[in-house]
Each structure stands twice: as C-alpha cells, then as structure tokens.
Amino acid sequence: MNLTHLPAKLLRAFARRMKPVVVYDAARYPLHEVAEIFIPTPLGAARALLYYPKLSGGARLPVFLNLHGGGFVAGVPEHDDPYCRRLAHNLGCLVVNLDYALAPEHPFPAAPRQCFAVLEWLAQEAGQLGIDPWRMAVGGHSAGGNLAAAVARQARGHSALRVLHQVIDYPAMNLALDPAEKRSALAKPLLGPRLMRFFNRCYLSDRSQAHDPLASPALAAPGELAGMPPATVIVAEYDVLRAEAEVYARRLREDGVPVVERMFAGCDHMFTHLGPEAPAEAAWQLIEDSLRGAFYGMAEQEGKAALPA
C-alpha cells in the first residue's frame, strides 16, 4: 500500500462525519425526485445523485454538474446536498451531484477525465434523462472548482454538448506553487501547508504534472483559455487560495472570456458551507443568478425555454 493510502482513508472517514453549517430546509425546495445512479466511465462506474425539479410540460431541462471539494482526496457529494436541492428547485434544472474518483487510488488525470466522461454520458442519454445537452453548466468548490475548470476546458468546441457557464468557488488553481507561499492574513487559516502538500502528493503521481493546465488552470498560456465558457469566480478574503483564483479570473478576461468575480470580505476557505451565514447566502445567490442567466438568457432570446416560476 502506498504511504498516502492509509492517511487518505482516515481523512475520508473524518470528512464523511463533517456537516455543513450553512444548510437549507429541504421542505423549502420540494423536488420531483432525488435519484442515485451509477454512470459508466472508462474509470469505472461513478455514483451520482440526480435532483429533478417539479416542472409541468415536456421541455428539456438544463443541467448543472456539481463537483464537491476535499482536496481531490476526500469529500462526498452529500456535503453539497442542501445546495443542489436549492439550485434544482429555484432554477428548474437537473443537478447532477457527482461522486468522482479520488486520489491517491486514482491520481491525476483520472478525476478530470472521469468528470468529463460523465458530462458526455449525460449528453448521450439526454433523451432518456429529459435534458438539453446544449444547456449545460459545471461548477465546484475548492478542488471541485479546479475540476470544473478542467471539464469546461475539455468540453470546449464539443460537437454534441455545450457548457454555457463555469462556477469556480474558492478553487485550487496552481498546484505548482509551494503551499508555504500561499499566504493568508489569518494566523491559522483553514488550509495549512502540510495539508495542501498531502493533497498534492496524493493527486499528482509526478510533480511535473503540476504544470499541466488541466491540473493547474491558472498556468494556462496566453490565448489558451480563449473560447472557454463565461465564469463566475468566487474568492474569500482570507483564503490561501485566493491569489491563484484571481489569476485564473484574470487569465480568462485576458483571453476574452466574460467573468463575474466577487471577493467576500472576512471569509476563509469553504465559507459557503461553513459560514458566516450572510456571505454564504450571498455567494449561493450569486451562483444561482449566474446559472439562471446562463440557462435562460440565451434560451429566451431563441424562444426555446421559459424561466421557471
């Protein structure tokens, strides 16, 4: 057994017991169905939770692929359950909450490749699922934000689907930078160098992989992000990952990609889940508004869809 495997398993056991602080009562967001399915991928079956809204009529639903955080090593989709319910209900979209392959058992590039394979499967099964493969979005938190950017990159110019938006929430975007150089004004930020180094050792089988833009989206060369979907980039004032997320947002803008970037003052990493409540709610509202504009702004112009009530 690799020396990272046992610590990773212990970390996962701890992470599974963690509960988000900012939660929503499921009764506020009634859904048609929440289903667990297993999606075939080249890496094996990937478990996913599907959140179907209550909608009348036969219009195909837009899709949001949600990718949880956890340093590519830990985390489960259930951590995002309250937010997926909210988005599915309020946006009238199918939310796919993915349990993607974790490191160190599946190091880079397994996770970004598998997440993209899931997106392609959704498009292939669009008729059966009742979804519109031309109105898809992807988003994630922390490591999931990194993977969302990687999925959006792989989907660019696809002949059978379209990613209209990427939601990038306090992401890890530069794995090549020494974690000790990722600073915060807080004496003890949520993410410390030791933990980040462990995540990197698990995720990257070769340190040279850290310079691959699929692993470190902020390291994309000039012009390399042209044609990417518009982005919502959320950063926290005291997060050690703030600077690299801001670099990714700037690189997108330099390549002509529309970006809504917002920094939440007084917050650290994972604030959308751990609070404070007021900025967490504001961030979720921003995500919701961004996705609504992506899903329905173009559709309304083309007369293909109506905004959910």
mmCIF file with all atom_site columns, C-alpha atoms in Angstrom, residues 55-173:
data_model
loop_
_atom_site.group_PDB
_atom_site.id
_atom_site.type_symbol
_atom_site.label_atom_id
_atom_site.label_alt_id
_atom_site.label_comp_id
_atom_site.label_asym_id
_atom_site.label_entity_id
_atom_site.label_seq_id
_atom_site.pdbx_PDB_ins_code
_atom_site.Cartn_x
_atom_site.Cartn_y
_atom_site.Cartn_z
_atom_site.occupancy
_atom_site.B_iso_or_equiv
_atom_site.pdbx_formal_charge
_atom_site.auth_seq_id
_atom_site.auth_comp_id
_atom_site.auth_asym_id
_atom_site.auth_atom_id
_atom_site.pdbx_PDB_model_num
ATOM 1   C CA . LEU A 1 55  ? -41.973 21.135 -13.548 1.00 0.00 ? 55  LEU A CA 1
ATOM 2   C CA . SER A 1 56  ? -45.005 20.668 -15.765 1.00 0.00 ? 56  SER A CA 1
ATOM 3   C CA . GLY A 1 57  ? -44.730 20.263 -19.508 1.00 0.00 ? 57  GLY A CA 1
ATOM 4   C CA . GLY A 1 58  ? -42.236 18.381 -21.608 1.00 0.00 ? 58  GLY A CA 1
ATOM 5   C CA . ALA A 1 59  ? -39.468 20.936 -22.037 1.00 0.00 ? 59  ALA A CA 1
ATOM 6   C CA . ARG A 1 60  ? -35.975 19.503 -21.688 1.00 0.00 ? 60  ARG A CA 1
ATOM 7   C CA . LEU A 1 61  ? -34.118 20.612 -18.584 1.00 0.00 ? 61  LEU A CA 1
ATOM 8   C CA . PRO A 1 62  ? -30.807 22.438 -18.425 1.00 0.00 ? 62  PRO A CA 1
ATOM 9   C CA . VAL A 1 63  ? -28.117 20.607 -16.437 1.00 0.00 ? 63  VAL A CA 1
ATOM 10  C CA . PHE A 1 64  ? -25.711 21.667 -13.699 1.00 0.00 ? 64  PHE A CA 1
ATOM 11  C CA . LEU A 1 65  ? -22.859 19.258 -12.916 1.00 0.00 ? 65  LEU A CA 1
ATOM 12  C CA . ASN A 1 66  ? -21.736 19.854 -9.321  1.00 0.00 ? 66  ASN A CA 1
ATOM 13  C CA . LEU A 1 67  ? -18.284 18.776 -8.114  1.00 0.00 ? 67  LEU A CA 1
ATOM 14  C CA . HIS A 1 68  ? -17.627 18.662 -4.379  1.00 0.00 ? 68  HIS A CA 1
ATOM 15  C CA . GLY A 1 69  ? -14.448 19.763 -2.594  1.00 0.00 ? 69  GLY A CA 1
ATOM 16  C CA . GLY A 1 70  ? -11.996 17.784 -0.497  1.00 0.00 ? 70  GLY A CA 1
ATOM 17  C CA . GLY A 1 71  ? -8.519  18.278 -1.938  1.00 0.00 ? 71  GLY A CA 1
ATOM 18  C CA . PHE A 1 72  ? -9.069  15.595 -4.637  1.00 0.00 ? 72  PHE A CA 1
ATOM 19  C CA . VAL A 1 73  ? -8.759  13.105 -1.752  1.00 0.00 ? 73  VAL A CA 1
ATOM 20  C CA . ALA A 1 74  ? -11.822 13.382 0.498   1.00 0.00 ? 74  ALA A CA 1
ATOM 21  C CA . GLY A 1 75  ? -15.334 14.765 0.423   1.00 0.00 ? 75  GLY A CA 1
ATOM 22  C CA . VAL A 1 76  ? -18.645 13.284 -0.669  1.00 0.00 ? 76  VAL A CA 1
ATOM 23  C CA . PRO A 1 77  ? -21.487 14.694 -2.794  1.00 0.00 ? 77  PRO A CA 1
ATOM 24  C CA . GLU A 1 78  ? -23.798 14.585 0.230   1.00 0.00 ? 78  GLU A CA 1
ATOM 25  C CA . HIS A 1 79  ? -21.899 17.590 1.615   1.00 0.00 ? 79  HIS A CA 1
ATOM 26  C CA . ASP A 1 80  ? -23.479 19.649 -1.193  1.00 0.00 ? 80  ASP A CA 1
ATOM 27  C CA . ASP A 1 81  ? -26.972 18.167 -0.905  1.00 0.00 ? 81  ASP A CA 1
ATOM 28  C CA . PRO A 1 82  ? -28.783 21.245 0.506   1.00 0.00 ? 82  PRO A CA 1
ATOM 29  C CA . TYR A 1 83  ? -27.362 23.496 -2.194  1.00 0.00 ? 83  TYR A CA 1
ATOM 30  C CA . CYS A 1 84  ? -28.136 21.072 -5.016  1.00 0.00 ? 84  CYS A CA 1
ATOM 31  C CA . ARG A 1 85  ? -31.747 20.929 -3.850  1.00 0.00 ? 85  ARG A CA 1
ATOM 32  C CA . ARG A 1 86  ? -31.940 24.712 -3.824  1.00 0.00 ? 86  ARG A CA 1
ATOM 33  C CA . LEU A 1 87  ? -30.473 25.088 -7.294  1.00 0.00 ? 87  LEU A CA 1
ATOM 34  C CA . ALA A 1 88  ? -32.623 22.364 -8.844  1.00 0.00 ? 88  ALA A CA 1
ATOM 35  C CA . HIS A 1 89  ? -35.802 23.846 -7.378  1.00 0.00 ? 89  HIS A CA 1
ATOM 36  C CA . ASN A 1 90  ? -35.085 27.521 -7.987  1.00 0.00 ? 90  ASN A CA 1
ATOM 37  C CA . LEU A 1 91  ? -33.605 27.101 -11.463 1.00 0.00 ? 91  LEU A CA 1
ATOM 38  C CA . GLY A 1 92  ? -35.807 24.336 -12.822 1.00 0.00 ? 92  GLY A CA 1
ATOM 39  C CA . CYS A 1 93  ? -32.718 22.369 -13.833 1.00 0.00 ? 93  CYS A CA 1
ATOM 40  C CA . LEU A 1 94  ? -31.379 18.878 -13.312 1.00 0.00 ? 94  LEU A CA 1
ATOM 41  C CA . VAL A 1 95  ? -28.484 18.983 -10.850 1.00 0.00 ? 95  VAL A CA 1
ATOM 42  C CA . VAL A 1 96  ? -26.018 16.106 -11.106 1.00 0.00 ? 96  VAL A CA 1
ATOM 43  C CA . ASN A 1 97  ? -24.016 15.836 -7.877  1.00 0.00 ? 97  ASN A CA 1
ATOM 44  C CA . LEU A 1 98  ? -21.056 13.629 -8.729  1.00 0.00 ? 98  LEU A CA 1
ATOM 45  C CA . ASP A 1 99  ? -19.051 11.272 -6.528  1.00 0.00 ? 99  ASP A CA 1
ATOM 46  C CA . TYR A 1 100 ? -15.926 11.345 -8.686  1.00 0.00 ? 100 TYR A CA 1
ATOM 47  C CA . ALA A 1 101 ? -12.835 9.143  -8.365  1.00 0.00 ? 101 ALA A CA 1
ATOM 48  C CA . LEU A 1 102 ? -10.487 10.217 -5.580  1.00 0.00 ? 102 LEU A CA 1
ATOM 49  C CA . ALA A 1 103 ? -6.722  10.174 -5.175  1.00 0.00 ? 103 ALA A CA 1
ATOM 50  C CA . PRO A 1 104 ? -4.374  8.557  -4.294  1.00 0.00 ? 104 PRO A CA 1
ATOM 51  C CA . GLU A 1 105 ? -6.070  5.460  -5.714  1.00 0.00 ? 105 GLU A CA 1
ATOM 52  C CA . HIS A 1 106 ? -6.901  7.461  -8.842  1.00 0.00 ? 106 HIS A CA 1
ATOM 53  C CA . PRO A 1 107 ? -4.283  10.195 -9.343  1.00 0.00 ? 107 PRO A CA 1
ATOM 54  C CA . PHE A 1 108 ? -4.335  12.941 -11.962 1.00 0.00 ? 108 PHE A CA 1
ATOM 55  C CA . PRO A 1 109 ? -5.649  12.997 -14.646 1.00 0.00 ? 109 PRO A CA 1
ATOM 56  C CA . ALA A 1 110 ? -8.252  10.423 -13.560 1.00 0.00 ? 110 ALA A CA 1
ATOM 57  C CA . ALA A 1 111 ? -10.697 12.827 -11.882 1.00 0.00 ? 111 ALA A CA 1
ATOM 58  C CA . PRO A 1 112 ? -10.901 15.491 -14.632 1.00 0.00 ? 112 PRO A CA 1
ATOM 59  C CA . ARG A 1 113 ? -11.143 12.796 -17.311 1.00 0.00 ? 113 ARG A CA 1
ATOM 60  C CA . GLN A 1 114 ? -13.883 10.953 -15.443 1.00 0.00 ? 114 GLN A CA 1
ATOM 61  C CA . CYS A 1 115 ? -15.865 14.131 -14.741 1.00 0.00 ? 115 CYS A CA 1
ATOM 62  C CA . PHE A 1 116 ? -15.762 14.974 -18.430 1.00 0.00 ? 116 PHE A CA 1
ATOM 63  C CA . ALA A 1 117 ? -16.802 11.416 -19.346 1.00 0.00 ? 117 ALA A CA 1
ATOM 64  C CA . VAL A 1 118 ? -19.832 11.866 -17.094 1.00 0.00 ? 118 VAL A CA 1
ATOM 65  C CA . LEU A 1 119 ? -20.724 15.081 -18.920 1.00 0.00 ? 119 LEU A CA 1
ATOM 66  C CA . GLU A 1 120 ? -20.500 13.242 -22.249 1.00 0.00 ? 120 GLU A CA 1
ATOM 67  C CA . TRP A 1 121 ? -22.655 10.394 -20.926 1.00 0.00 ? 121 TRP A CA 1
ATOM 68  C CA . LEU A 1 122 ? -25.298 12.876 -19.822 1.00 0.00 ? 122 LEU A CA 1
ATOM 69  C CA . ALA A 1 123 ? -25.356 14.322 -23.331 1.00 0.00 ? 123 ALA A CA 1
ATOM 70  C CA . GLN A 1 124 ? -25.577 10.850 -24.899 1.00 0.00 ? 124 GLN A CA 1
ATOM 71  C CA . GLU A 1 125 ? -28.510 9.953  -22.634 1.00 0.00 ? 125 GLU A CA 1
ATOM 72  C CA . ALA A 1 126 ? -30.207 13.345 -22.973 1.00 0.00 ? 126 ALA A CA 1
ATOM 73  C CA . GLY A 1 127 ? -33.425 11.925 -24.404 1.00 0.00 ? 127 GLY A CA 1
ATOM 74  C CA . GLN A 1 128 ? -33.809 9.354  -21.654 1.00 0.00 ? 128 GLN A CA 1
ATOM 75  C CA . LEU A 1 129 ? -32.912 11.875 -18.938 1.00 0.00 ? 129 LEU A CA 1
ATOM 76  C CA . GLY A 1 130 ? -35.094 14.656 -20.322 1.00 0.00 ? 130 GLY A CA 1
ATOM 77  C CA . ILE A 1 131 ? -32.272 17.163 -20.530 1.00 0.00 ? 131 ILE A CA 1
ATOM 78  C CA . ASP A 1 132 ? -30.883 19.641 -23.038 1.00 0.00 ? 132 ASP A CA 1
ATOM 79  C CA . PRO A 1 133 ? -27.185 18.896 -23.791 1.00 0.00 ? 133 PRO A CA 1
ATOM 80  C CA . TRP A 1 134 ? -26.810 22.392 -25.268 1.00 0.00 ? 134 TRP A CA 1
ATOM 81  C CA . ARG A 1 135 ? -27.632 23.993 -21.927 1.00 0.00 ? 135 ARG A CA 1
ATOM 82  C CA . MET A 1 136 ? -25.118 22.547 -19.516 1.00 0.00 ? 136 MET A CA 1
ATOM 83  C CA . ALA A 1 137 ? -23.046 24.186 -16.803 1.00 0.00 ? 137 ALA A CA 1
ATOM 84  C CA . VAL A 1 138 ? -20.376 22.887 -14.468 1.00 0.00 ? 138 VAL A CA 1
ATOM 85  C CA . GLY A 1 139 ? -19.234 24.116 -11.099 1.00 0.00 ? 139 GLY A CA 1
ATOM 86  C CA . GLY A 1 140 ? -17.417 23.123 -7.981  1.00 0.00 ? 140 GLY A CA 1
ATOM 87  C CA . HIS A 1 141 ? -15.912 24.116 -4.687  1.00 0.00 ? 141 HIS A CA 1
ATOM 88  C CA . SER A 1 142 ? -12.195 24.079 -3.789  1.00 0.00 ? 142 SER A CA 1
ATOM 89  C CA . ALA A 1 143 ? -10.768 21.034 -5.599  1.00 0.00 ? 143 ALA A CA 1
ATOM 90  C CA . GLY A 1 144 ? -14.137 20.779 -7.313  1.00 0.00 ? 144 GLY A CA 1
ATOM 91  C CA . GLY A 1 145 ? -13.609 24.262 -8.720  1.00 0.00 ? 145 GLY A CA 1
ATOM 92  C CA . ASN A 1 146 ? -10.353 23.071 -10.231 1.00 0.00 ? 146 ASN A CA 1
ATOM 93  C CA . LEU A 1 147 ? -12.158 20.101 -11.782 1.00 0.00 ? 147 LEU A CA 1
ATOM 94  C CA . ALA A 1 148 ? -14.978 22.315 -13.068 1.00 0.00 ? 148 ALA A CA 1
ATOM 95  C CA . ALA A 1 149 ? -12.457 24.432 -14.961 1.00 0.00 ? 149 ALA A CA 1
ATOM 96  C CA . ALA A 1 150 ? -10.865 21.253 -16.336 1.00 0.00 ? 150 ALA A CA 1
ATOM 97  C CA . VAL A 1 151 ? -14.232 19.910 -17.501 1.00 0.00 ? 151 VAL A CA 1
ATOM 98  C CA . ALA A 1 152 ? -15.116 23.221 -19.159 1.00 0.00 ? 152 ALA A CA 1
ATOM 99  C CA . ARG A 1 153 ? -11.758 23.158 -20.935 1.00 0.00 ? 153 ARG A CA 1
ATOM 100 C CA . GLN A 1 154 ? -12.293 19.628 -22.271 1.00 0.00 ? 154 GLN A CA 1
ATOM 101 C CA . ALA A 1 155 ? -15.855 20.448 -23.380 1.00 0.00 ? 155 ALA A CA 1
ATOM 102 C CA . ARG A 1 156 ? -14.811 23.475 -25.442 1.00 0.00 ? 156 ARG A CA 1
ATOM 103 C CA . GLY A 1 157 ? -15.966 23.069 -29.036 1.00 0.00 ? 157 GLY A CA 1
ATOM 104 C CA . HIS A 1 158 ? -17.677 19.723 -28.384 1.00 0.00 ? 158 HIS A CA 1
ATOM 105 C CA . SER A 1 159 ? -19.951 18.569 -31.208 1.00 0.00 ? 159 SER A CA 1
ATOM 106 C CA . ALA A 1 160 ? -22.672 17.045 -29.010 1.00 0.00 ? 160 ALA A CA 1
ATOM 107 C CA . LEU A 1 161 ? -22.930 19.314 -25.975 1.00 0.00 ? 161 LEU A CA 1
ATOM 108 C CA . ARG A 1 162 ? -22.277 22.826 -24.797 1.00 0.00 ? 162 ARG A CA 1
ATOM 109 C CA . VAL A 1 163 ? -21.104 24.133 -21.428 1.00 0.00 ? 163 VAL A CA 1
ATOM 110 C CA . LEU A 1 164 ? -22.602 27.600 -21.077 1.00 0.00 ? 164 LEU A CA 1
ATOM 111 C CA . HIS A 1 165 ? -21.048 28.536 -17.724 1.00 0.00 ? 165 HIS A CA 1
ATOM 112 C CA . GLN A 1 166 ? -18.415 27.532 -15.183 1.00 0.00 ? 166 GLN A CA 1
ATOM 113 C CA . VAL A 1 167 ? -18.871 28.229 -11.461 1.00 0.00 ? 167 VAL A CA 1
ATOM 114 C CA . ILE A 1 168 ? -15.476 28.379 -9.790  1.00 0.00 ? 168 ILE A CA 1
ATOM 115 C CA . ASP A 1 169 ? -15.799 28.595 -6.000  1.00 0.00 ? 169 ASP A CA 1
ATOM 116 C CA . TYR A 1 170 ? -12.568 29.323 -3.989  1.00 0.00 ? 170 TYR A CA 1
ATOM 117 C CA . PRO A 1 171 ? -10.638 26.878 -6.193  1.00 0.00 ? 171 PRO A CA 1
ATOM 118 C CA . ALA A 1 172 ? -7.152  25.393 -6.096  1.00 0.00 ? 172 ALA A CA 1
ATOM 119 C CA . MET A 1 173 ? -5.747  26.607 -9.413  1.00 0.00 ? 173 MET A CA 1
#
